[in-house]
Amino acid sequence: MAGVPTRAPARDELIDRLRDGLERATDHLRARQDAAGWWKGELETNVTIEAEDLMLRRFLGIRDERLTAQTARWIRSRQCDDGAWATYHGGPGDLSTTIEAYTALRLAGDAPEAPHMAAAAAFVRDRGGIERSRVFTRIWLALFGEWPWRRVPAVPPELVLLPAWMPFNVYDFACWARQTIVPLSIVRALRPVRSLGFSLPELRTGLHPPPPPPLTRRAGWLHRLDLAARGYERVAARPLRRHALRRAAEWIIARQEADGSWGGIQPPWVYSLIALHALGYPVTHPVLRAGLVGLERFTVREETPGGTARRLEACQSPVWDTALAVTALADAGLPADDPAMARAGNWLAGEEITVRGDWAVRRAHVPPSGWAFEFDNDGYPDTDDTAEVILALRRTPLRGHAVLHRATRWLVGMQSRDGGWGAFDADNDRALVADLPFCDFGEVIDPPSADVTAHIVEALCAQGLADSPAARRGVRWLLRAQEADGSWFGRWGANHVYGVGCVVPALTAAGVAPGHSSIRRAVRWLLEHQNGDGGWGEDMRSYRDPAMRGRGTSTASQTAWALLALHATGEHHTPAARRALAWLLDTQRPDGTWDEPHYTGTGFPGDFYINYHLYRLVFPVSALGRILRDSAEEGR
């Protein structure tokens, strides 16, 4: 009506705060880009990495006191109040981790009578001592005469001679496991023993080995197979054993990466160095020298009040981090032609892998492409990184580049028979090997998982292939994989919050309606597990204890995962989403990022966990950016 003033729409203070918080977070993320175009946050794990590094150097005869002191300083700083060492922030003490940390500190000169050492030893004895440690810890002790080799499960090097169709061939194991098992088969066959310089009676209890599993279980039969394998080792034909050792060594050397690593990850790296040295390769040999030099690239040093502390990354994640950072910045509104996006796109395109790796054993007909996690890992591209790189490159000036076609073709070719995707191999799902007595730590196969499959479905949809047979089969796999409670298991992130945060956006991208019963159940699960402070968190205990699913201290990364799922369903303005946004903004640091000591990444469910230091930044930026963009479009 003329002459009547109209009321200005009320300002949404939360949206104003969101805009400011997103700007600060985006500025922080942009400032962290390397001049070459990549991002890399630290990948933090647990002190077994540093302890095994010191034991490796003792075995090779190259340990020096300065490096040892720096490493010991870091190990001591991670000890818990009960004297133990945990495998993740806030987690319970772990027996094997504590044994390895204690041994490393003894190498550094810490006296058994020192209070922190006595507390650690008491924890170990209370948990059953060395006698109840995992196989890998006992292998380390056997290298120094602190455990008898005859009581280590067998892993004959002749496995490397088996064709790919036979059970227990090395390609039945996941890539990370086969790269570890082949060198350990050499070590187990040669049974080297070097001097530790002390013994560890204070860590022993004298307990007898636990009884074997009953023959009513598959593990019981495989335990008997292990006994037979140990008997075979006593009568193995020497020419065959020499041939197997030579082939195993050739297999290892052929897979060393340009940076000196094996697979860009710590376990096969250290065991390959030990195996080759046990075969007679000196530390001056080019293969060993490259391996040792390469470890420095994975070394992190920081100054503390007590002096320099040294730690190592078990792996590095520049490709993964860069892809996530590009997507986050694009979500925050950075245009594709921004120089930061162009540099990142060019760097990612240059990291495409164009040679065949172990994946081709099961997919020989598929032309090579894809990306790995690390700077140098040409032998093991993975489907998860490849999907995220495709999504990222589409947000850069390279959105029409031929590399996207090649990578998409490779992803489609890597689909497993059941319609899902594993991370590194297709159809790597022969669960038989997981029951071998040798395999008592970590996942040893690579079956399809919900989080990986979801990322690939999302990438196929972005490439215009939502109606392709591969994408449709992937969607059906995801719907079948939903848990009874409405969530999805998170293989590579913690845990069901990650699963839901990955799958819901993928399903909606594939055309599954937000009102679909599967998505409604997932949203209901999220809402039921929101913390009282507005955030989401899930403790790593959820991998062992179903009651812990969706339960834990709120973290920035996990809250962002939940928000990404809610946004995908159009529910980013609900009270639950607004409470989550308020929690993120209330806990944001002045520099734009977030504190996140809790681990939200997963290496081996139930055994090995990761704190990706960039997760606390890239995922909140994506969540805040998408919600702010849609709020602006909706006029809020």
PDB file of C-alpha atoms in Angstrom, residues 110-241:
ATOM      1  CA  ASP A 110      66.046 -44.948  29.887  1.00  0.00           C
ATOM      2  CA  ALA A 111      66.596 -47.095  32.978  1.00  0.00           C
ATOM      3  CA  PRO A 112      63.997 -49.781  33.830  1.00  0.00           C
ATOM      4  CA  GLU A 113      63.886 -48.339  37.355  1.00  0.00           C
ATOM      5  CA  ALA A 114      62.819 -44.884  36.162  1.00  0.00           C
ATOM      6  CA  PRO A 115      59.231 -44.151  37.245  1.00  0.00           C
ATOM      7  CA  HIS A 116      57.858 -43.814  33.715  1.00  0.00           C
ATOM      8  CA  MET A 117      59.519 -47.080  32.660  1.00  0.00           C
ATOM      9  CA  ALA A 118      58.415 -48.974  35.755  1.00  0.00           C
ATOM     10  CA  ALA A 119      54.846 -47.817  35.137  1.00  0.00           C
ATOM     11  CA  ALA A 120      55.019 -49.000  31.525  1.00  0.00           C
ATOM     12  CA  ALA A 121      56.442 -52.381  32.502  1.00  0.00           C
ATOM     13  CA  ALA A 122      53.724 -52.841  35.123  1.00  0.00           C
ATOM     14  CA  PHE A 123      51.062 -52.113  32.502  1.00  0.00           C
ATOM     15  CA  VAL A 124      52.613 -54.684  30.152  1.00  0.00           C
ATOM     16  CA  ARG A 125      52.742 -57.397  32.812  1.00  0.00           C
ATOM     17  CA  ASP A 126      49.188 -56.652  33.900  1.00  0.00           C
ATOM     18  CA  ARG A 127      48.024 -57.218  30.303  1.00  0.00           C
ATOM     19  CA  GLY A 128      49.837 -60.547  29.915  1.00  0.00           C
ATOM     20  CA  GLY A 129      53.334 -59.408  28.958  1.00  0.00           C
ATOM     21  CA  ILE A 130      55.242 -60.073  25.769  1.00  0.00           C
ATOM     22  CA  GLU A 131      53.507 -63.434  25.610  1.00  0.00           C
ATOM     23  CA  ARG A 132      50.199 -61.740  24.745  1.00  0.00           C
ATOM     24  CA  SER A 133      51.528 -59.191  22.268  1.00  0.00           C
ATOM     25  CA  ARG A 134      50.582 -59.223  18.609  1.00  0.00           C
ATOM     26  CA  VAL A 135      52.584 -61.157  16.012  1.00  0.00           C
ATOM     27  CA  PHE A 136      54.274 -58.084  14.520  1.00  0.00           C
ATOM     28  CA  THR A 137      55.586 -56.996  17.922  1.00  0.00           C
ATOM     29  CA  ARG A 138      56.951 -60.484  18.538  1.00  0.00           C
ATOM     30  CA  ILE A 139      58.674 -60.368  15.147  1.00  0.00           C
ATOM     31  CA  TRP A 140      60.488 -57.204  16.214  1.00  0.00           C
ATOM     32  CA  LEU A 141      61.515 -58.913  19.451  1.00  0.00           C
ATOM     33  CA  ALA A 142      62.631 -62.031  17.552  1.00  0.00           C
ATOM     34  CA  LEU A 143      64.969 -59.868  15.468  1.00  0.00           C
ATOM     35  CA  PHE A 144      66.847 -59.168  18.698  1.00  0.00           C
ATOM     36  CA  GLY A 145      66.616 -62.580  20.345  1.00  0.00           C
ATOM     37  CA  GLU A 146      63.843 -61.569  22.737  1.00  0.00           C
ATOM     38  CA  TRP A 147      61.349 -64.028  21.250  1.00  0.00           C
ATOM     39  CA  PRO A 148      62.035 -67.413  19.616  1.00  0.00           C
ATOM     40  CA  TRP A 149      61.571 -67.477  15.873  1.00  0.00           C
ATOM     41  CA  ARG A 150      60.066 -70.964  16.123  1.00  0.00           C
ATOM     42  CA  ARG A 151      57.094 -69.409  17.944  1.00  0.00           C
ATOM     43  CA  VAL A 152      56.377 -66.906  15.171  1.00  0.00           C
ATOM     44  CA  PRO A 153      53.661 -68.032  12.716  1.00  0.00           C
ATOM     45  CA  ALA A 154      54.966 -69.229   9.384  1.00  0.00           C
ATOM     46  CA  VAL A 155      54.818 -67.194   6.196  1.00  0.00           C
ATOM     47  CA  PRO A 156      56.891 -69.141   3.612  1.00  0.00           C
ATOM     48  CA  PRO A 157      58.558 -67.107   0.852  1.00  0.00           C
ATOM     49  CA  GLU A 158      57.270 -69.727  -1.587  1.00  0.00           C
ATOM     50  CA  LEU A 159      53.961 -67.808  -1.477  1.00  0.00           C
ATOM     51  CA  VAL A 160      55.435 -65.412  -4.015  1.00  0.00           C
ATOM     52  CA  LEU A 161      55.656 -68.310  -6.487  1.00  0.00           C
ATOM     53  CA  LEU A 162      51.942 -69.157  -6.355  1.00  0.00           C
ATOM     54  CA  PRO A 163      49.842 -68.136  -9.355  1.00  0.00           C
ATOM     55  CA  ALA A 164      47.137 -65.540  -8.779  1.00  0.00           C
ATOM     56  CA  TRP A 165      44.319 -68.103  -8.986  1.00  0.00           C
ATOM     57  CA  MET A 166      45.567 -70.219  -6.081  1.00  0.00           C
ATOM     58  CA  PRO A 167      44.461 -69.603  -2.471  1.00  0.00           C
ATOM     59  CA  PHE A 168      47.021 -67.764  -0.321  1.00  0.00           C
ATOM     60  CA  ASN A 169      48.847 -66.226  -3.282  1.00  0.00           C
ATOM     61  CA  VAL A 170      50.194 -62.786  -2.433  1.00  0.00           C
ATOM     62  CA  TYR A 171      47.495 -61.050  -4.504  1.00  0.00           C
ATOM     63  CA  ASP A 172      44.827 -62.467  -2.211  1.00  0.00           C
ATOM     64  CA  PHE A 173      46.118 -59.956   0.327  1.00  0.00           C
ATOM     65  CA  ALA A 174      45.410 -56.239   0.196  1.00  0.00           C
ATOM     66  CA  CYS A 175      48.197 -54.201  -1.347  1.00  0.00           C
ATOM     67  CA  TRP A 176      49.468 -52.914   2.002  1.00  0.00           C
ATOM     68  CA  ALA A 177      49.437 -56.447   3.424  1.00  0.00           C
ATOM     69  CA  ARG A 178      51.161 -58.131   0.473  1.00  0.00           C
ATOM     70  CA  GLN A 179      53.892 -55.492   0.480  1.00  0.00           C
ATOM     71  CA  THR A 180      54.473 -56.347   4.145  1.00  0.00           C
ATOM     72  CA  ILE A 181      54.104 -60.120   3.939  1.00  0.00           C
ATOM     73  CA  VAL A 182      56.601 -60.640   1.101  1.00  0.00           C
ATOM     74  CA  PRO A 183      59.555 -59.059   2.954  1.00  0.00           C
ATOM     75  CA  LEU A 184      58.499 -60.683   6.217  1.00  0.00           C
ATOM     76  CA  SER A 185      58.503 -64.056   4.492  1.00  0.00           C
ATOM     77  CA  ILE A 186      62.208 -63.500   3.817  1.00  0.00           C
ATOM     78  CA  VAL A 187      62.847 -62.416   7.395  1.00  0.00           C
ATOM     79  CA  ARG A 188      60.913 -65.371   8.807  1.00  0.00           C
ATOM     80  CA  ALA A 189      62.839 -67.796   6.580  1.00  0.00           C
ATOM     81  CA  LEU A 190      66.283 -66.393   7.441  1.00  0.00           C
ATOM     82  CA  ARG A 191      65.545 -65.758  11.142  1.00  0.00           C
ATOM     83  CA  PRO A 192      68.225 -63.109  11.687  1.00  0.00           C
ATOM     84  CA  VAL A 193      69.137 -62.115  15.229  1.00  0.00           C
ATOM     85  CA  ARG A 194      71.043 -58.961  16.162  1.00  0.00           C
ATOM     86  CA  SER A 195      72.068 -57.668  19.567  1.00  0.00           C
ATOM     87  CA  LEU A 196      69.663 -55.351  21.340  1.00  0.00           C
ATOM     88  CA  GLY A 197      72.212 -54.583  24.043  1.00  0.00           C
ATOM     89  CA  PHE A 198      69.895 -55.576  26.892  1.00  0.00           C
ATOM     90  CA  SER A 199      67.128 -58.059  27.664  1.00  0.00           C
ATOM     91  CA  LEU A 200      63.514 -57.518  28.672  1.00  0.00           C
ATOM     92  CA  PRO A 201      62.710 -59.890  31.556  1.00  0.00           C
ATOM     93  CA  GLU A 202      60.637 -57.169  33.202  1.00  0.00           C
ATOM     94  CA  LEU A 203      58.089 -57.467  30.394  1.00  0.00           C
ATOM     95  CA  ARG A 204      57.535 -61.215  30.711  1.00  0.00           C
ATOM     96  CA  THR A 205      54.874 -63.128  32.604  1.00  0.00           C
ATOM     97  CA  GLY A 206      55.646 -66.723  31.621  1.00  0.00           C
ATOM     98  CA  LEU A 207      52.112 -67.288  30.336  1.00  0.00           C
ATOM     99  CA  HIS A 208      51.657 -70.221  28.007  1.00  0.00           C
ATOM    100  CA  PRO A 209      50.358 -69.553  24.488  1.00  0.00           C
ATOM    101  CA  PRO A 210      46.560 -69.432  24.291  1.00  0.00           C
ATOM    102  CA  PRO A 211      44.941 -72.640  23.017  1.00  0.00           C
ATOM    103  CA  PRO A 212      44.334 -72.881  19.285  1.00  0.00           C
ATOM    104  CA  PRO A 213      40.847 -72.113  17.978  1.00  0.00           C
ATOM    105  CA  PRO A 214      38.555 -75.164  17.806  1.00  0.00           C
ATOM    106  CA  LEU A 215      38.300 -77.123  14.583  1.00  0.00           C
ATOM    107  CA  THR A 216      34.674 -76.074  14.352  1.00  0.00           C
ATOM    108  CA  ARG A 217      35.970 -72.702  13.154  1.00  0.00           C
ATOM    109  CA  ARG A 218      37.925 -71.881  10.013  1.00  0.00           C
ATOM    110  CA  ALA A 219      40.610 -70.209  12.125  1.00  0.00           C
ATOM    111  CA  GLY A 220      41.173 -73.540  13.844  1.00  0.00           C
ATOM    112  CA  TRP A 221      41.934 -75.298  10.578  1.00  0.00           C
ATOM    113  CA  LEU A 222      44.221 -72.469   9.493  1.00  0.00           C
ATOM    114  CA  HIS A 223      46.063 -72.727  12.811  1.00  0.00           C
ATOM    115  CA  ARG A 224      46.786 -76.359  11.958  1.00  0.00           C
ATOM    116  CA  LEU A 225      47.843 -75.246   8.489  1.00  0.00           C
ATOM    117  CA  ASP A 226      50.323 -72.894  10.152  1.00  0.00           C
ATOM    118  CA  LEU A 227      51.776 -75.816  12.096  1.00  0.00           C
ATOM    119  CA  ALA A 228      52.129 -77.734   8.832  1.00  0.00           C
ATOM    120  CA  ALA A 229      53.835 -74.743   7.222  1.00  0.00           C
ATOM    121  CA  ARG A 230      56.321 -74.585  10.081  1.00  0.00           C
ATOM    122  CA  GLY A 231      57.017 -78.293   9.573  1.00  0.00           C
ATOM    123  CA  TYR A 232      57.538 -77.673   5.859  1.00  0.00           C
ATOM    124  CA  GLU A 233      60.164 -75.061   6.654  1.00  0.00           C
ATOM    125  CA  ARG A 234      62.282 -77.720   8.336  1.00  0.00           C
ATOM    126  CA  VAL A 235      62.308 -79.902   5.217  1.00  0.00           C
ATOM    127  CA  ALA A 236      61.951 -77.326   2.419  1.00  0.00           C
ATOM    128  CA  ALA A 237      64.082 -78.200  -0.579  1.00  0.00           C
ATOM    129  CA  ARG A 238      67.036 -75.866  -0.560  1.00  0.00           C
ATOM    130  CA  PRO A 239      66.985 -75.094  -4.306  1.00  0.00           C
ATOM    131  CA  LEU A 240      63.278 -74.193  -4.101  1.00  0.00           C
ATOM    132  CA  ARG A 241      63.822 -72.069  -0.997  1.00  0.00           C
TER     133      ARG A 241
END
